[in-house]
XYZ file of C-alpha atoms in Angstrom:
464
model
C 91.193 119.913 34.751
C 93.439 117.968 32.406
C 93.358 117.831 28.638
C 94.816 115.078 26.519
C 96.340 115.243 22.952
C 96.079 113.276 19.673
C 94.783 109.851 18.852
C 96.236 106.609 20.127
C 97.531 104.480 17.311
C 95.372 101.418 16.721
C 97.001 98.063 17.373
C 95.815 94.560 17.887
C 97.336 94.572 21.375
C 100.242 96.026 23.317
C 100.857 98.545 26.086
C 99.169 101.948 26.200
C 100.821 105.112 24.966
C 102.767 107.008 27.600
C 103.643 110.221 25.777
C 100.718 111.146 23.560
C 97.122 112.147 23.663
C 94.261 109.724 24.261
C 90.975 110.884 22.779
C 89.095 108.669 25.234
C 90.387 110.822 28.087
C 88.921 113.892 26.392
C 85.598 112.082 26.425
C 85.940 111.288 30.106
C 86.685 114.948 30.815
C 83.533 115.900 28.937
C 81.485 113.439 31.004
C 82.904 114.865 34.223
C 82.375 118.498 33.167
C 78.715 118.013 32.340
C 78.152 115.764 35.349
C 79.136 118.603 37.634
C 76.946 121.027 35.657
C 73.979 118.681 36.106
C 74.811 118.479 39.804
C 74.812 122.262 40.200
C 71.516 122.717 38.365
C 69.993 119.865 40.387
C 71.038 121.546 43.620
C 69.829 124.991 42.555
C 66.455 123.585 41.513
C 66.263 121.485 44.720
C 65.807 118.248 42.763
C 68.972 116.853 44.326
C 67.598 117.666 47.783
C 64.395 115.675 47.378
C 64.012 112.529 49.436
C 63.745 110.055 46.552
C 65.923 107.854 44.363
C 66.568 110.503 41.681
C 67.481 113.070 44.280
C 69.950 110.670 45.872
C 71.663 109.966 42.553
C 71.883 113.614 41.562
C 73.206 114.633 44.965
C 76.572 112.969 44.372
C 77.403 114.531 41.021
C 80.272 116.259 42.774
C 82.231 113.027 42.240
C 83.275 114.679 38.967
C 85.797 116.681 41.001
C 87.853 113.594 41.940
C 87.643 112.461 38.316
C 89.290 115.691 37.190
C 91.937 115.353 39.886
C 92.671 111.772 38.810
C 93.060 112.894 35.201
C 95.464 115.621 36.291
C 97.497 113.162 38.326
C 97.718 110.796 35.365
C 98.752 113.264 32.699
C 100.960 115.590 34.701
C 102.879 112.878 36.517
C 103.344 110.692 33.424
C 106.547 112.410 32.173
C 108.043 112.140 35.666
C 107.213 108.428 35.764
C 108.890 108.008 32.380
C 111.977 109.777 33.667
C 112.298 107.294 36.536
C 111.472 104.125 34.629
C 112.789 104.876 31.135
C 115.647 107.220 31.845
C 114.168 110.149 29.930
C 114.599 113.768 30.946
C 111.988 115.018 33.443
C 110.030 118.195 32.660
C 111.810 121.491 33.203
C 110.071 123.075 36.189
C 110.106 126.640 34.902
C 108.593 125.771 31.529
C 106.145 123.364 33.117
C 104.814 126.048 35.481
C 104.590 128.642 32.700
C 102.567 126.203 30.607
C 100.244 125.535 33.521
C 99.744 129.259 34.058
C 99.053 129.917 30.373
C 96.595 127.075 30.316
C 94.413 127.997 33.267
C 94.804 131.664 34.136
C 93.660 133.791 31.140
C 90.189 132.244 30.846
C 89.848 132.016 34.619
C 90.681 135.704 35.057
C 88.017 136.643 32.502
C 85.331 134.728 34.395
C 86.445 136.241 37.721
C 86.100 139.763 36.316
C 82.666 139.024 34.822
C 81.310 137.440 38.010
C 82.669 140.175 40.267
C 81.175 142.893 38.035
C 77.795 141.172 37.958
C 77.293 140.161 41.584
C 80.039 141.521 43.848
C 80.208 145.191 42.993
C 80.384 146.145 46.657
C 83.783 144.471 46.808
C 85.308 145.734 43.564
C 87.632 147.974 45.551
C 88.711 145.173 47.882
C 92.360 144.611 46.965
C 92.643 141.564 49.206
C 89.760 139.828 47.455
C 91.204 140.547 44.024
C 94.614 139.196 45.048
C 93.022 136.065 46.481
C 90.941 135.440 43.389
C 93.603 136.323 40.823
C 96.211 134.067 42.431
C 93.808 131.222 43.292
C 94.308 131.662 47.008
C 90.758 132.237 48.261
C 90.550 128.695 49.646
C 92.909 129.814 52.389
C 90.658 132.634 53.598
C 89.249 131.235 56.847
C 86.864 134.137 57.476
C 85.510 135.179 54.046
C 82.885 137.806 53.350
C 81.197 135.526 50.816
C 78.811 132.722 51.642
C 79.878 129.203 50.724
C 82.949 128.319 48.681
C 83.497 131.612 46.884
C 81.926 134.849 45.647
C 78.697 134.427 43.695
C 79.347 132.824 40.330
C 82.768 131.541 41.433
C 82.007 128.868 44.027
C 83.385 126.058 41.852
C 86.800 127.702 41.702
C 87.794 126.116 45.011
C 88.793 123.001 43.054
C 90.928 125.075 40.695
C 92.764 126.334 43.784
C 93.460 122.711 44.686
C 94.638 122.004 41.138
C 96.976 125.009 41.237
C 98.453 123.830 44.533
C 98.995 120.385 42.991
C 100.736 121.940 39.985
C 103.119 123.848 42.228
C 104.125 120.982 44.517
C 104.197 118.228 41.876
C 107.853 118.765 40.840
C 108.918 118.475 44.482
C 106.748 115.416 45.106
C 107.982 113.806 41.893
C 111.591 114.439 42.908
C 110.996 112.816 46.283
C 109.311 109.789 44.695
C 112.154 109.485 42.184
C 114.775 109.465 44.933
C 112.860 106.759 46.791
C 112.398 104.674 43.629
C 116.032 104.849 42.549
C 117.129 103.432 45.859
C 115.579 100.184 44.629
C 118.230 99.806 41.943
C 118.159 100.005 38.152
C 115.455 97.394 37.595
C 112.321 99.074 36.216
C 109.960 96.716 38.014
C 111.490 97.393 41.425
C 111.460 101.135 40.780
C 107.815 101.007 39.701
C 106.825 99.116 42.834
C 108.555 101.672 45.007
C 106.784 104.487 43.142
C 103.441 102.801 43.773
C 104.312 102.342 47.440
C 105.165 106.037 47.692
C 101.897 106.985 46.029
C 99.955 104.825 48.479
C 101.603 106.744 51.311
C 100.733 110.002 49.558
C 97.074 108.968 49.302
C 97.041 108.074 52.999
C 97.695 111.735 53.820
C 94.113 112.539 52.832
C 92.668 110.218 55.467
C 94.941 111.523 58.200
C 94.127 115.084 57.143
C 90.383 114.396 57.340
C 90.723 113.066 60.880
C 92.877 116.021 61.906
C 90.309 118.449 60.492
C 87.925 117.331 63.265
C 90.325 117.496 66.187
C 90.543 119.333 68.469
C 87.651 121.076 66.688
C 86.060 120.905 63.260
C 87.667 123.221 60.691
C 85.620 122.880 57.487
C 87.942 125.079 55.424
C 90.529 122.273 55.575
C 88.282 120.227 53.263
C 89.249 122.495 50.339
C 93.015 122.255 50.801
C 95.321 120.022 48.781
C 96.184 117.426 51.476
C 92.600 116.170 51.529
C 92.692 115.629 47.747
C 95.834 113.509 47.487
C 93.738 110.355 47.499
C 92.196 111.568 44.216
C 95.428 112.600 42.505
C 97.345 109.484 43.573
C 95.275 106.949 41.546
C 95.953 108.914 38.371
C 99.646 109.083 39.200
C 99.594 105.330 39.853
C 97.993 104.726 36.455
C 100.813 106.751 34.920
C 103.347 104.474 36.603
C 101.508 101.337 35.499
C 101.270 102.502 31.888
C 105.020 103.168 31.730
C 105.888 99.975 33.594
C 103.733 97.958 31.188
C 105.840 99.221 28.302
C 108.978 98.141 30.125
C 107.771 94.661 31.077
C 104.892 93.621 28.873
C 104.789 90.156 30.454
C 105.134 91.491 34.007
C 102.439 92.410 36.541
C 101.712 95.779 34.942
C 101.443 94.290 31.458
C 99.030 91.639 32.679
C 96.980 94.259 34.512
C 96.746 96.426 31.395
C 95.590 93.471 29.319
C 92.983 92.579 31.935
C 91.627 96.125 31.965
C 91.437 96.217 28.172
C 89.705 92.833 28.109
C 86.898 93.871 30.468
C 86.635 97.632 31.025
C 82.966 97.202 31.861
C 83.929 95.422 35.068
C 85.696 98.501 36.368
C 82.835 100.741 35.296
C 80.425 98.406 37.093
C 82.520 98.732 40.260
C 82.404 102.519 39.818
C 78.606 102.376 39.465
C 78.210 100.278 42.590
C 80.507 102.595 44.536
C 78.435 105.547 43.324
C 75.239 103.874 44.513
C 76.764 103.402 47.958
C 78.009 107.014 47.956
C 74.441 108.164 47.227
C 73.307 106.565 50.482
C 73.498 108.224 53.917
C 76.897 106.611 54.524
C 78.568 109.718 53.065
C 76.517 112.112 55.163
C 73.650 114.509 54.744
C 73.122 115.774 51.222
C 74.646 119.124 50.315
C 75.818 119.843 53.838
C 79.506 119.341 53.184
C 81.400 116.732 55.166
C 79.270 116.454 58.309
C 81.217 113.854 60.257
C 84.632 112.244 60.346
C 83.309 108.824 59.359
C 81.179 110.163 56.515
C 84.208 112.108 55.353
C 86.389 109.000 55.333
C 83.757 106.951 53.534
C 83.424 109.664 50.928
C 87.163 109.647 50.286
C 87.233 105.879 49.808
C 84.167 105.742 47.570
C 85.000 108.780 45.448
C 88.582 107.563 44.951
C 87.238 104.188 43.828
C 84.791 105.768 41.392
C 87.396 108.064 39.844
C 90.052 105.364 39.510
C 87.674 102.794 38.011
C 86.225 105.256 35.496
C 89.570 106.628 34.328
C 91.603 103.384 34.228
C 90.009 101.886 31.072
C 90.687 105.157 29.218
C 94.184 105.687 30.610
C 95.339 102.137 29.830
C 93.622 101.855 26.447
C 95.725 99.816 24.000
C 93.585 100.280 20.886
C 91.795 103.404 19.724
C 89.172 101.310 17.927
C 88.227 99.402 21.080
C 84.676 100.013 22.401
C 85.922 102.432 25.075
C 87.837 104.402 22.457
C 84.855 104.560 20.115
C 82.468 105.544 22.894
C 84.545 108.314 24.463
C 86.871 109.241 21.611
C 84.336 110.108 18.919
C 84.314 113.641 17.415
C 81.391 114.858 19.544
C 82.987 113.768 22.803
C 86.340 115.184 21.728
C 84.712 118.557 21.064
C 83.087 118.660 24.486
C 86.359 117.508 26.012
C 88.206 120.402 24.379
C 85.787 122.989 25.764
C 85.323 121.262 29.128
C 87.502 123.786 30.960
C 85.205 126.558 29.784
C 82.188 124.491 30.844
C 83.724 124.274 34.294
C 84.496 128.007 34.420
C 81.213 129.420 33.119
C 78.542 127.131 34.546
C 77.685 129.171 37.638
C 77.716 132.438 35.705
C 75.368 130.897 33.145
C 73.148 129.428 35.851
C 72.727 132.680 37.760
C 72.268 134.720 34.589
C 69.480 132.358 33.539
C 67.834 132.583 36.946
C 68.071 136.392 36.907
C 66.650 136.540 33.386
C 63.693 134.283 34.225
C 63.265 135.779 37.729
C 63.367 132.351 39.318
C 64.060 131.865 42.974
C 66.564 129.237 44.150
C 65.170 125.793 45.001
C 62.006 126.453 43.012
C 62.098 123.371 40.769
C 61.914 123.242 36.965
C 65.047 121.087 36.776
C 64.882 119.799 33.186
C 64.118 123.121 31.508
C 66.770 124.886 33.549
C 69.290 122.160 32.755
C 68.753 122.458 29.001
C 69.010 126.238 28.987
C 71.956 126.487 31.380
C 73.827 123.751 29.493
C 73.241 125.527 26.180
C 74.393 128.904 27.526
C 77.413 127.361 29.236
C 78.419 125.463 26.104
C 78.204 128.602 23.998
C 80.346 130.610 26.412
C 82.813 127.746 26.717
C 83.176 127.435 22.942
C 83.833 131.174 22.593
C 86.337 131.133 25.432
C 88.151 128.173 23.910
C 88.374 129.876 20.516
C 89.307 133.389 21.599
C 91.055 132.969 24.974
C 92.361 129.463 25.513
C 93.715 128.807 22.028
C 95.568 132.152 21.715
C 97.017 131.651 25.217
C 98.214 128.195 24.252
C 99.826 129.690 21.185
C 102.165 131.658 23.444
C 103.804 128.389 24.453
C 105.708 128.302 21.172
C 107.778 131.239 22.432
C 109.124 129.127 25.270
C 112.588 127.714 24.810
C 112.191 124.457 22.856
C 113.250 121.252 24.503
C 113.144 122.657 28.017
C 110.436 120.291 29.149
C 108.911 116.958 28.351
C 106.520 116.779 25.438
C 103.974 115.060 27.608
C 103.583 118.260 29.572
C 102.008 119.917 26.588
C 99.165 117.455 26.446
C 97.553 118.297 29.740
C 95.262 121.040 30.912
C 93.554 122.434 33.962
C 90.409 121.183 35.644
C 88.541 120.803 35.362
C 89.303 120.872 37.021
C 89.897 120.299 36.019
C 90.992 121.482 35.184
C 92.940 121.506 34.694
C 90.822 119.723 35.367
C 91.566 116.789 32.907
C 90.429 118.915 35.647
C 90.130 120.035 36.068
C 93.533 120.516 29.922
C 96.506 120.900 27.327
C 98.568 123.394 25.461
C 98.997 121.460 22.268
C 97.798 118.457 20.331
C 100.528 116.346 18.801
C 99.957 112.856 17.414
C 101.231 109.810 19.264
C 101.704 106.220 18.311
C 102.513 103.028 20.129
C 105.915 101.505 19.348
C 105.743 98.028 17.907
C 108.732 96.700 19.821
C 109.028 95.777 23.458
C 110.901 98.182 25.692
C 113.932 96.801 27.516
C 113.778 96.521 31.274
C 116.984 98.459 31.988
C 116.100 101.982 30.848
C 119.041 103.809 32.309
C 121.709 102.376 30.003
C 122.519 103.927 26.608
C 121.880 100.600 24.918
C 118.421 100.428 26.427
C 117.651 103.953 25.325
C 118.770 103.158 21.803
C 116.715 99.973 21.730
C 113.462 101.723 22.522
C 111.226 102.518 19.570
C 110.833 106.317 19.434
C 107.424 107.832 20.041
C 106.305 111.026 18.298
C 105.887 113.908 20.709
C 102.668 114.398 21.593
C 88.546 120.509 40.675
C 83.294 120.775 49.262
C 80.729 119.519 46.761
C 81.364 121.465 43.626
C 84.053 121.659 41.005
């Protein structure tokens, strides 16, 4: 899940910020976090399994997972895109990985301990299970003792495993993309196009991986490994490239695209809604049965990628904080839920099963609305406490890292959500950002170009 930072400076027009925090993205993270909570409650109450229109819509709430992945791709790749197109220093890998670990692990470890103590006491002495859970490696267990995607109360953590894998390989992938882009010369536009071409190839891996997972025999565990998720991370990474490119060439293709998105964000959200309606049909397979065919799996990848990209783009490319999108998703309430969204992701199954145990309800026994209200309230309370007493103190440890060893943009992202981290699946610090008032030159690698730039202040199967 990925967290963003401070508010985008309001302007009449211009390119989006590429180094700060967009409050609208916090709002989108909040939407995704609670969408997946609604999905889980709908499944547990069997409402999402009913053969009616509401059931069909609720059954695809797992699309929040790709949204978190897209947010992570956007915010974590953004400093690398700046390094290629603007000539800035890329993030230091050591500091970047330490920040990622501080962001996601302390709160995650707490939830693992609580869930294991509550529902998996027979396996408390299982060293292998503890190592798998502690190091986010349980996705790679092909013959687990648990049923489903993880031990009881921890099933959603499969997407955090994917996020962690993305964190680890991102510096290598970014280095490869940078080498490919720089072969296009010093022109920012040519480099950006080569980056986008490389990201398209990266996304294509997911479709090849899905086909390979069925041949010579179906291996469902491959659906929870990183290669299948590249098509969700790549759109966010592409948006990062476009946002930086638009600052370089405001009258170029990227600048025109950004202006078009800001002029009619509702068009993209309408496309996302239509794609969601199609995804809720049988074209993506039987409800809550996982990926039950190669064609349904491929359709799901295409549709979920479209939904995530179209929902995130208007927030990622926002030029004015006071635009309707900024007001809708960047208000104080949405920012609060965005800040605690990682905790919402972590605690929702624990809260759900505690509520069911307390009320002695059986799974798939209905009562969707009442259960949703109570589980959401309990999850929100736990998430707020975790944010205050676990996440914030852990983020405070970042100040002990060597200053200047990584890009400032790194500090404005967090785990899923996915997370997140999630913005899936969130961020170590909140530092204000503003949009420079001058155009950025198109030759970023020269000292003159660097001096001409206006400085910018530093700034998660079917469950998440």
